[in-house]
mmCIF file with all atom_site columns, C-alpha atoms and ligand atoms in Angstrom:
data_model
loop_
_atom_site.group_PDB
_atom_site.id
_atom_site.type_symbol
_atom_site.label_atom_id
_atom_site.label_alt_id
_atom_site.label_comp_id
_atom_site.label_asym_id
_atom_site.label_entity_id
_atom_site.label_seq_id
_atom_site.pdbx_PDB_ins_code
_atom_site.Cartn_x
_atom_site.Cartn_y
_atom_site.Cartn_z
_atom_site.occupancy
_atom_site.B_iso_or_equiv
_atom_site.pdbx_formal_charge
_atom_site.auth_seq_id
_atom_site.auth_comp_id
_atom_site.auth_asym_id
_atom_site.auth_atom_id
_atom_site.pdbx_PDB_model_num
ATOM   1   C  CA  . MET A 1 1   ? 0.000   0.000   0.000   1.00 0.00 ? 1   MET A CA  1
ATOM   2   C  CA  . GLU A 1 2   ? 1.229   3.453   -0.871  1.00 0.00 ? 2   GLU A CA  1
ATOM   3   C  CA  . GLN A 1 3   ? 1.847   5.895   1.912   1.00 0.00 ? 3   GLN A CA  1
ATOM   4   C  CA  . ILE A 1 4   ? -0.944  8.413   2.393   1.00 0.00 ? 4   ILE A CA  1
ATOM   5   C  CA  . THR A 1 5   ? -0.429  11.256  4.831   1.00 0.00 ? 5   THR A CA  1
ATOM   6   C  CA  . LEU A 1 6   ? -3.576  13.215  4.072   1.00 0.00 ? 6   LEU A CA  1
ATOM   7   C  CA  . TYR A 1 7   ? -5.855  11.779  6.723   1.00 0.00 ? 7   TYR A CA  1
ATOM   8   C  CA  . LYS A 1 8   ? -3.824  12.446  9.824   1.00 0.00 ? 8   LYS A CA  1
ATOM   9   C  CA  . ILE A 1 9   ? -4.598  14.550  12.881  1.00 0.00 ? 9   ILE A CA  1
ATOM   10  C  CA  . ALA A 1 10  ? -1.703  16.071  14.826  1.00 0.00 ? 10  ALA A CA  1
ATOM   11  C  CA  . TYR A 1 11  ? -3.401  15.653  18.208  1.00 0.00 ? 11  TYR A CA  1
ATOM   12  C  CA  . LYS A 1 12  ? -0.290  15.913  20.361  1.00 0.00 ? 12  LYS A CA  1
ATOM   13  C  CA  . GLY A 1 13  ? -0.142  19.667  20.724  1.00 0.00 ? 13  GLY A CA  1
ATOM   14  C  CA  . LEU A 1 14  ? -3.870  20.038  21.351  1.00 0.00 ? 14  LEU A CA  1
ATOM   15  C  CA  . LYS A 1 15  ? -5.176  20.831  24.803  1.00 0.00 ? 15  LYS A CA  1
ATOM   16  C  CA  . GLY A 1 16  ? -8.300  19.190  26.192  1.00 0.00 ? 16  GLY A CA  1
ATOM   17  C  CA  . GLY A 1 17  ? -11.381 20.405  24.339  1.00 0.00 ? 17  GLY A CA  1
ATOM   18  C  CA  . SER A 1 18  ? -13.333 20.128  21.107  1.00 0.00 ? 18  SER A CA  1
ATOM   19  C  CA  . TYR A 1 19  ? -11.916 20.446  17.629  1.00 0.00 ? 19  TYR A CA  1
ATOM   20  C  CA  . ASP A 1 20  ? -13.085 19.774  14.118  1.00 0.00 ? 20  ASP A CA  1
ATOM   21  C  CA  . PHE A 1 21  ? -11.317 18.766  10.953  1.00 0.00 ? 21  PHE A CA  1
ATOM   22  C  CA  . ASP A 1 22  ? -12.234 18.461  7.283   1.00 0.00 ? 22  ASP A CA  1
ATOM   23  C  CA  . PHE A 1 23  ? -10.729 15.991  4.849   1.00 0.00 ? 23  PHE A CA  1
ATOM   24  C  CA  . GLN A 1 24  ? -11.194 15.695  1.118   1.00 0.00 ? 24  GLN A CA  1
ATOM   25  C  CA  . VAL A 1 25  ? -11.355 12.109  -0.080  1.00 0.00 ? 25  VAL A CA  1
ATOM   26  C  CA  . ASP A 1 26  ? -10.386 11.524  -3.705  1.00 0.00 ? 26  ASP A CA  1
ATOM   27  C  CA  . ASP A 1 27  ? -9.135  8.773   -6.037  1.00 0.00 ? 27  ASP A CA  1
ATOM   28  C  CA  . ALA A 1 28  ? -5.790  8.544   -4.210  1.00 0.00 ? 28  ALA A CA  1
ATOM   29  C  CA  . LEU A 1 29  ? -7.421  6.824   -1.237  1.00 0.00 ? 29  LEU A CA  1
ATOM   30  C  CA  . PHE A 1 30  ? -9.065  4.157   -3.383  1.00 0.00 ? 30  PHE A CA  1
ATOM   31  C  CA  . GLU A 1 31  ? -5.898  3.684   -5.431  1.00 0.00 ? 31  GLU A CA  1
ATOM   32  C  CA  . ALA A 1 32  ? -4.015  2.996   -2.206  1.00 0.00 ? 32  ALA A CA  1
ATOM   33  C  CA  . TYR A 1 33  ? -6.414  0.100   -1.586  1.00 0.00 ? 33  TYR A CA  1
ATOM   34  C  CA  . ASP A 1 34  ? -5.968  -1.134  -5.170  1.00 0.00 ? 34  ASP A CA  1
ATOM   35  C  CA  . ARG A 1 35  ? -9.466  -0.080  -6.205  1.00 0.00 ? 35  ARG A CA  1
ATOM   36  C  CA  . VAL A 1 36  ? -10.815 -3.440  -5.093  1.00 0.00 ? 36  VAL A CA  1
ATOM   37  C  CA  . GLU A 1 37  ? -14.246 -2.384  -3.849  1.00 0.00 ? 37  GLU A CA  1
ATOM   38  C  CA  . ILE A 1 38  ? -14.230 1.195   -5.096  1.00 0.00 ? 38  ILE A CA  1
ATOM   39  C  CA  . LYS A 1 39  ? -12.698 2.455   -8.329  1.00 0.00 ? 39  LYS A CA  1
ATOM   40  C  CA  . GLY A 1 40  ? -12.655 6.133   -7.430  1.00 0.00 ? 40  GLY A CA  1
ATOM   41  C  CA  . GLY A 1 41  ? -14.772 8.973   -6.137  1.00 0.00 ? 41  GLY A CA  1
ATOM   42  C  CA  . ARG A 1 42  ? -15.004 12.146  -4.134  1.00 0.00 ? 42  ARG A CA  1
ATOM   43  C  CA  . CYS A 1 43  ? -16.221 12.588  -0.583  1.00 0.00 ? 43  CYS A CA  1
ATOM   44  C  CA  . ASP A 1 44  ? -16.014 15.114  2.196   1.00 0.00 ? 44  ASP A CA  1
ATOM   45  C  CA  . ALA A 1 45  ? -15.164 13.779  5.629   1.00 0.00 ? 45  ALA A CA  1
ATOM   46  C  CA  . HIS A 1 46  ? -15.891 15.908  8.676   1.00 0.00 ? 46  HIS A CA  1
ATOM   47  C  CA  . VAL A 1 47  ? -14.490 14.970  12.077  1.00 0.00 ? 47  VAL A CA  1
ATOM   48  C  CA  . ASP A 1 48  ? -15.612 16.381  15.417  1.00 0.00 ? 48  ASP A CA  1
ATOM   49  C  CA  . MET A 1 49  ? -13.037 15.462  18.012  1.00 0.00 ? 49  MET A CA  1
ATOM   50  C  CA  . LYS A 1 50  ? -13.059 15.707  21.798  1.00 0.00 ? 50  LYS A CA  1
ATOM   51  C  CA  . ARG A 1 51  ? -9.613  15.555  23.334  1.00 0.00 ? 51  ARG A CA  1
ATOM   52  C  CA  . SER A 1 52  ? -9.077  14.454  26.933  1.00 0.00 ? 52  SER A CA  1
ATOM   53  C  CA  . ASP A 1 53  ? -6.027  13.151  28.778  1.00 0.00 ? 53  ASP A CA  1
ATOM   54  C  CA  . THR A 1 54  ? -6.965  9.524   28.393  1.00 0.00 ? 54  THR A CA  1
ATOM   55  C  CA  . MET A 1 55  ? -8.681  9.380   25.009  1.00 0.00 ? 55  MET A CA  1
ATOM   56  C  CA  . LEU A 1 56  ? -9.913  11.036  21.830  1.00 0.00 ? 56  LEU A CA  1
ATOM   57  C  CA  . GLU A 1 57  ? -13.605 10.787  20.978  1.00 0.00 ? 57  GLU A CA  1
ATOM   58  C  CA  . LEU A 1 58  ? -14.441 11.275  17.344  1.00 0.00 ? 58  LEU A CA  1
ATOM   59  C  CA  . HIS A 1 59  ? -17.683 11.681  15.480  1.00 0.00 ? 59  HIS A CA  1
ATOM   60  C  CA  . VAL A 1 60  ? -17.161 11.235  11.755  1.00 0.00 ? 60  VAL A CA  1
ATOM   61  C  CA  . SER A 1 61  ? -19.518 12.175  8.897   1.00 0.00 ? 61  SER A CA  1
ATOM   62  C  CA  . ILE A 1 62  ? -18.681 11.256  5.327   1.00 0.00 ? 62  ILE A CA  1
ATOM   63  C  CA  . GLY A 1 63  ? -20.744 12.313  2.316   1.00 0.00 ? 63  GLY A CA  1
ATOM   64  C  CA  . GLY A 1 64  ? -20.165 12.184  -1.414  1.00 0.00 ? 64  GLY A CA  1
ATOM   65  C  CA  . GLU A 1 65  ? -20.086 9.783   -4.297  1.00 0.00 ? 65  GLU A CA  1
ATOM   66  C  CA  . VAL A 1 66  ? -17.905 6.837   -5.272  1.00 0.00 ? 66  VAL A CA  1
ATOM   67  C  CA  . ILE A 1 67  ? -17.603 4.750   -8.412  1.00 0.00 ? 67  ILE A CA  1
ATOM   68  C  CA  . CYS A 1 68  ? -18.277 1.016   -8.137  1.00 0.00 ? 68  CYS A CA  1
ATOM   69  C  CA  . GLU A 1 69  ? -18.834 -1.718  -10.672 1.00 0.00 ? 69  GLU A CA  1
ATOM   70  C  CA  . CYS A 1 70  ? -22.519 -2.066  -11.501 1.00 0.00 ? 70  CYS A CA  1
ATOM   71  C  CA  . ASP A 1 71  ? -23.779 -5.497  -10.396 1.00 0.00 ? 71  ASP A CA  1
ATOM   72  C  CA  . ARG A 1 72  ? -26.015 -5.637  -13.454 1.00 0.00 ? 72  ARG A CA  1
ATOM   73  C  CA  . CYS A 1 73  ? -23.988 -4.349  -16.432 1.00 0.00 ? 73  CYS A CA  1
ATOM   74  C  CA  . LEU A 1 74  ? -20.468 -4.282  -14.882 1.00 0.00 ? 74  LEU A CA  1
ATOM   75  C  CA  . GLU A 1 75  ? -19.842 -0.710  -16.072 1.00 0.00 ? 75  GLU A CA  1
ATOM   76  C  CA  . ASP A 1 76  ? -18.791 2.122   -13.755 1.00 0.00 ? 76  ASP A CA  1
ATOM   77  C  CA  . CYS A 1 77  ? -21.672 3.152   -11.552 1.00 0.00 ? 77  CYS A CA  1
ATOM   78  C  CA  . PRO A 1 78  ? -21.933 6.144   -9.195  1.00 0.00 ? 78  PRO A CA  1
ATOM   79  C  CA  . VAL A 1 79  ? -22.995 5.277   -5.647  1.00 0.00 ? 79  VAL A CA  1
ATOM   80  C  CA  . ALA A 1 80  ? -23.886 7.868   -3.010  1.00 0.00 ? 80  ALA A CA  1
ATOM   81  C  CA  . VAL A 1 81  ? -21.996 7.770   0.288   1.00 0.00 ? 81  VAL A CA  1
ATOM   82  C  CA  . ASP A 1 82  ? -23.677 8.875   3.505   1.00 0.00 ? 82  ASP A CA  1
ATOM   83  C  CA  . TYR A 1 83  ? -21.893 7.723   6.641   1.00 0.00 ? 83  TYR A CA  1
ATOM   84  C  CA  . GLU A 1 84  ? -22.072 8.717   10.314  1.00 0.00 ? 84  GLU A CA  1
ATOM   85  C  CA  . GLY A 1 85  ? -20.012 6.967   12.941  1.00 0.00 ? 85  GLY A CA  1
ATOM   86  C  CA  . ASP A 1 86  ? -18.103 7.207   16.201  1.00 0.00 ? 86  ASP A CA  1
ATOM   87  C  CA  . LEU A 1 87  ? -14.548 6.234   16.961  1.00 0.00 ? 87  LEU A CA  1
ATOM   88  C  CA  . VAL A 1 88  ? -12.782 6.180   20.327  1.00 0.00 ? 88  VAL A CA  1
ATOM   89  C  CA  . VAL A 1 89  ? -8.999  6.393   20.358  1.00 0.00 ? 89  VAL A CA  1
ATOM   90  C  CA  . LYS A 1 90  ? -7.161  5.205   23.477  1.00 0.00 ? 90  LYS A CA  1
ATOM   91  C  CA  . PHE A 1 91  ? -3.493  5.380   24.327  1.00 0.00 ? 91  PHE A CA  1
ATOM   92  C  CA  . SER A 1 92  ? -1.325  2.429   25.276  1.00 0.00 ? 92  SER A CA  1
ATOM   93  C  CA  . ASP A 1 93  ? 2.149   1.142   24.643  1.00 0.00 ? 93  ASP A CA  1
ATOM   94  C  CA  . GLU A 1 94  ? 1.077   -2.457  25.216  1.00 0.00 ? 94  GLU A CA  1
ATOM   95  C  CA  . ILE A 1 95  ? -2.095  -2.629  23.153  1.00 0.00 ? 95  ILE A CA  1
ATOM   96  C  CA  . ASP A 1 96  ? -2.085  -2.161  19.421  1.00 0.00 ? 96  ASP A CA  1
ATOM   97  C  CA  . ASP A 1 97  ? -5.593  -2.910  18.293  1.00 0.00 ? 97  ASP A CA  1
ATOM   98  C  CA  . TYR A 1 98  ? -8.385  -1.566  16.111  1.00 0.00 ? 98  TYR A CA  1
ATOM   99  C  CA  . ASP A 1 99  ? -11.846 -3.090  15.751  1.00 0.00 ? 99  ASP A CA  1
ATOM   100 C  CA  . GLY A 1 100 ? -13.682 -0.358  13.865  1.00 0.00 ? 100 GLY A CA  1
ATOM   101 C  CA  . ASP A 1 101 ? -15.033 1.313   17.039  1.00 0.00 ? 101 ASP A CA  1
ATOM   102 C  CA  . VAL A 1 102 ? -11.987 1.543   19.272  1.00 0.00 ? 102 VAL A CA  1
ATOM   103 C  CA  . MET A 1 103 ? -8.460  2.248   18.103  1.00 0.00 ? 103 MET A CA  1
ATOM   104 C  CA  . TRP A 1 104 ? -5.395  1.985   20.326  1.00 0.00 ? 104 TRP A CA  1
ATOM   105 C  CA  . ILE A 1 105 ? -2.324  4.016   19.535  1.00 0.00 ? 105 ILE A CA  1
ATOM   106 C  CA  . SER A 1 106 ? 0.966   4.498   21.293  1.00 0.00 ? 106 SER A CA  1
ATOM   107 C  CA  . PRO A 1 107 ? 1.253   7.753   23.261  1.00 0.00 ? 107 PRO A CA  1
ATOM   108 C  CA  . SER A 1 108 ? 4.541   8.277   21.440  1.00 0.00 ? 108 SER A CA  1
ATOM   109 C  CA  . GLU A 1 109 ? 2.704   8.625   18.108  1.00 0.00 ? 109 GLU A CA  1
ATOM   110 C  CA  . ASP A 1 110 ? 2.490   12.252  16.994  1.00 0.00 ? 110 ASP A CA  1
ATOM   111 C  CA  . TYR A 1 111 ? -0.425  11.682  14.664  1.00 0.00 ? 111 TYR A CA  1
ATOM   112 C  CA  . LEU A 1 112 ? -3.736  9.894   14.619  1.00 0.00 ? 112 LEU A CA  1
ATOM   113 C  CA  . ASP A 1 113 ? -3.998  8.240   11.204  1.00 0.00 ? 113 ASP A CA  1
ATOM   114 C  CA  . LEU A 1 114 ? -7.596  7.963   9.987   1.00 0.00 ? 114 LEU A CA  1
ATOM   115 C  CA  . THR A 1 115 ? -6.818  6.547   6.536   1.00 0.00 ? 115 THR A CA  1
ATOM   116 C  CA  . GLN A 1 116 ? -8.016  3.026   7.265   1.00 0.00 ? 116 GLN A CA  1
ATOM   117 C  CA  . TYR A 1 117 ? -11.010 4.202   9.287   1.00 0.00 ? 117 TYR A CA  1
ATOM   118 C  CA  . ILE A 1 118 ? -12.217 6.512   6.513   1.00 0.00 ? 118 ILE A CA  1
ATOM   119 C  CA  . TYR A 1 119 ? -11.709 3.906   3.803   1.00 0.00 ? 119 TYR A CA  1
ATOM   120 C  CA  . GLU A 1 120 ? -13.483 1.146   5.726   1.00 0.00 ? 120 GLU A CA  1
ATOM   121 C  CA  . SER A 1 121 ? -16.335 3.443   6.713   1.00 0.00 ? 121 SER A CA  1
ATOM   122 C  CA  . ILE A 1 122 ? -16.989 4.329   3.078   1.00 0.00 ? 122 ILE A CA  1
ATOM   123 C  CA  . VAL A 1 123 ? -16.932 0.653   2.071   1.00 0.00 ? 123 VAL A CA  1
ATOM   124 C  CA  . LEU A 1 124 ? -19.284 -0.255  4.940   1.00 0.00 ? 124 LEU A CA  1
ATOM   125 C  CA  . SER A 1 125 ? -21.726 2.476   3.962   1.00 0.00 ? 125 SER A CA  1
ATOM   126 C  CA  . LEU A 1 126 ? -22.198 1.078   0.456   1.00 0.00 ? 126 LEU A CA  1
ATOM   127 C  CA  . PRO A 1 127 ? -25.440 -0.726  -0.277  1.00 0.00 ? 127 PRO A CA  1
ATOM   128 C  CA  . TYR A 1 128 ? -25.419 -4.490  -0.758  1.00 0.00 ? 128 TYR A CA  1
ATOM   129 C  CA  . ARG A 1 129 ? -26.619 -3.995  -4.294  1.00 0.00 ? 129 ARG A CA  1
ATOM   130 C  CA  . ARG A 1 130 ? -24.787 -1.485  -6.485  1.00 0.00 ? 130 ARG A CA  1
ATOM   131 C  CA  . VAL A 1 131 ? -26.608 -0.853  -9.745  1.00 0.00 ? 131 VAL A CA  1
ATOM   132 C  CA  . HIS A 1 132 ? -27.383 1.991   -12.119 1.00 0.00 ? 132 HIS A CA  1
ATOM   133 C  CA  . GLU A 1 133 ? -30.739 3.661   -11.796 1.00 0.00 ? 133 GLU A CA  1
ATOM   134 C  CA  . GLU A 1 134 ? -33.488 2.115   -13.901 1.00 0.00 ? 134 GLU A CA  1
ATOM   135 C  CA  . GLY A 1 135 ? -32.514 2.387   -17.579 1.00 0.00 ? 135 GLY A CA  1
ATOM   136 C  CA  . GLY A 1 136 ? -29.005 3.576   -16.760 1.00 0.00 ? 136 GLY A CA  1
ATOM   137 C  CA  . CYS A 1 137 ? -27.219 0.334   -17.572 1.00 0.00 ? 137 CYS A CA  1
ATOM   138 C  CA  . ASN A 1 138 ? -25.175 -0.070  -20.718 1.00 0.00 ? 138 ASN A CA  1
ATOM   139 C  CA  . PRO A 1 139 ? -27.550 -1.937  -23.080 1.00 0.00 ? 139 PRO A CA  1
ATOM   140 C  CA  . GLU A 1 140 ? -24.681 -3.350  -25.157 1.00 0.00 ? 140 GLU A CA  1
ATOM   141 C  CA  . MET A 1 141 ? -23.112 -4.864  -22.074 1.00 0.00 ? 141 MET A CA  1
ATOM   142 C  CA  . LEU A 1 142 ? -26.448 -6.366  -21.058 1.00 0.00 ? 142 LEU A CA  1
ATOM   143 C  CA  . ALA A 1 143 ? -26.987 -7.775  -24.538 1.00 0.00 ? 143 ALA A CA  1
ATOM   144 C  CA  . SER A 1 144 ? -23.501 -9.278  -24.589 1.00 0.00 ? 144 SER A CA  1
ATOM   145 C  CA  . PHE A 1 145 ? -24.435 -11.366 -21.577 1.00 0.00 ? 145 PHE A CA  1
ATOM   146 C  CA  . GLY A 1 146 ? -26.645 -13.345 -23.952 1.00 0.00 ? 146 GLY A CA  1
ATOM   147 C  CA  . GLN A 1 147 ? -29.661 -15.210 -22.660 1.00 0.00 ? 147 GLN A CA  1
ATOM   148 C  CA  . ILE A 1 148 ? -29.787 -13.411 -19.312 1.00 0.00 ? 148 ILE A CA  1
ATOM   149 C  CA  . THR A 1 149 ? -32.261 -10.573 -19.540 1.00 0.00 ? 149 THR A CA  1
ATOM   150 C  CA  . GLU A 1 150 ? -32.287 -7.757  -17.060 1.00 0.00 ? 150 GLU A CA  1
ATOM   151 C  CA  . GLU A 1 151 ? -35.575 -8.990  -15.602 1.00 0.00 ? 151 GLU A CA  1
ATOM   152 C  CA  . GLU A 1 152 ? -34.266 -12.503 -15.198 1.00 0.00 ? 152 GLU A CA  1
ATOM   153 C  CA  . PHE A 1 153 ? -31.120 -11.285 -13.471 1.00 0.00 ? 153 PHE A CA  1
ATOM   154 C  CA  . GLU A 1 154 ? -33.125 -9.108  -11.111 1.00 0.00 ? 154 GLU A CA  1
ATOM   155 C  CA  . ARG A 1 155 ? -35.557 -11.894 -10.289 1.00 0.00 ? 155 ARG A CA  1
ATOM   156 C  CA  . MET A 1 156 ? -32.689 -14.197 -9.363  1.00 0.00 ? 156 MET A CA  1
ATOM   157 C  CA  . GLU A 1 157 ? -31.006 -11.513 -7.293  1.00 0.00 ? 157 GLU A CA  1
ATOM   158 C  CA  . ARG A 1 158 ? -34.254 -10.816 -5.480  1.00 0.00 ? 158 ARG A CA  1
ATOM   159 C  CA  . GLU A 1 159 ? -34.771 -14.484 -4.712  1.00 0.00 ? 159 GLU A CA  1
ATOM   160 C  CA  . ALA A 1 160 ? -31.192 -14.793 -3.530  1.00 0.00 ? 160 ALA A CA  1
ATOM   161 C  CA  . GLU A 1 161 ? -31.680 -11.846 -1.186  1.00 0.00 ? 161 GLU A CA  1
ATOM   162 C  CA  . GLU A 1 162 ? -34.962 -13.234 0.127   1.00 0.00 ? 162 GLU A CA  1
ATOM   163 C  CA  . SER A 1 163 ? -33.523 -16.656 0.756   1.00 0.00 ? 163 SER A CA  1
ATOM   164 C  CA  . ASP A 1 164 ? -30.631 -14.958 2.539   1.00 0.00 ? 164 ASP A CA  1
ATOM   165 C  CA  . GLN A 1 165 ? -33.067 -13.279 4.871   1.00 0.00 ? 165 GLN A CA  1
ATOM   166 C  CA  . VAL A 1 166 ? -34.932 -16.435 5.843   1.00 0.00 ? 166 VAL A CA  1
ATOM   167 C  CA  . GLY A 1 167 ? -31.737 -18.446 5.954   1.00 0.00 ? 167 GLY A CA  1
ATOM   168 C  CA  . LEU A 1 168 ? -32.762 -21.074 3.401   1.00 0.00 ? 168 LEU A CA  1
ATOM   169 C  CA  . ASP A 1 169 ? -30.324 -23.194 1.481   1.00 0.00 ? 169 ASP A CA  1
ATOM   170 C  CA  . ASP A 1 170 ? -29.931 -20.889 -1.485  1.00 0.00 ? 170 ASP A CA  1
ATOM   171 C  CA  . THR A 1 171 ? -29.298 -22.597 -4.762  1.00 0.00 ? 171 THR A CA  1
ATOM   172 C  CA  . ASN A 1 172 ? -30.166 -19.400 -6.582  1.00 0.00 ? 172 ASN A CA  1
ATOM   173 C  CA  . ARG A 1 173 ? -27.343 -17.552 -4.900  1.00 0.00 ? 173 ARG A CA  1
ATOM   174 C  CA  . GLN A 1 174 ? -24.888 -20.143 -6.161  1.00 0.00 ? 174 GLN A CA  1
ATOM   175 C  CA  . ILE A 1 175 ? -26.273 -19.874 -9.667  1.00 0.00 ? 175 ILE A CA  1
ATOM   176 C  CA  . LEU A 1 176 ? -26.084 -16.084 -9.430  1.00 0.00 ? 176 LEU A CA  1
ATOM   177 C  CA  . GLU A 1 177 ? -22.470 -16.212 -8.261  1.00 0.00 ? 177 GLU A CA  1
ATOM   178 C  CA  . ALA A 1 178 ? -21.626 -18.558 -11.109 1.00 0.00 ? 178 ALA A CA  1
ATOM   179 C  CA  . LEU A 1 179 ? -23.292 -16.185 -13.575 1.00 0.00 ? 179 LEU A CA  1
ATOM   180 C  CA  . LYS A 1 180 ? -21.433 -13.222 -12.171 1.00 0.00 ? 180 LYS A CA  1
ATOM   181 C  CA  . GLN A 1 181 ? -18.136 -15.030 -12.498 1.00 0.00 ? 181 GLN A CA  1
ATOM   182 C  CA  . GLN A 1 182 ? -19.041 -16.019 -16.021 1.00 0.00 ? 182 GLN A CA  1
ATOM   183 C  CA  . MET A 1 183 ? -19.762 -12.364 -16.835 1.00 0.00 ? 183 MET A CA  1
ATOM   184 C  CA  . GLU A 1 184 ? -16.549 -11.179 -15.245 1.00 0.00 ? 184 GLU A CA  1
ATOM   185 C  CA  . GLY A 1 185 ? -14.665 -13.763 -17.248 1.00 0.00 ? 185 GLY A CA  1
ATOM   186 C  CA  . ARG A 1 186 ? -15.889 -12.050 -20.401 1.00 0.00 ? 186 ARG A CA  1
ATOM   187 C  CA  . ASP A 1 187 ? -14.278 -8.717  -19.626 1.00 0.00 ? 187 ASP A CA  1
HETATM 188 ZN ZN1 . LIG B 2 .   ? -25.425 -0.892  -14.879 1.00 0.00 ? 1   LIG B ZN1 1
#
């Protein structure tokens, strides 16, 4: 992973109290994570931070738009990002842990690095299904998938989602995964 220094807070020199920070998220962040889930995009991240002797309490809001692969036509598809979350940062030389809600850093660190937190929060905020709005898919791509019509694909996806919810043995999901792989193989 490339080194990104953009999403760091120099908390050391700050006295106890409340602060806020703004970060611009752009393609560089998604490139650093090899564009696996997200190909690119632009978001604004706003951080409200409360500094005390023993911890930092952060409230993070992220809004904007990212580019994902459309589940239906596999072309680039804009997806809105709207995330709100809390992060507690504690200091310790013995513990080096991060579970998404609590992050431990060494008191000798000069900066709090939010790169991973911001990236993961954006990924977590994405909907399960990422598709163009109705009629927005590339018709040539859809046609090139042959016998699978848009309606058929959607019906199978719907059934897969429903069977997920009731916890049934989902044959459709396996078929859907196989179809998706087939489609990806035609890139
Ligand atoms: Zn599409």
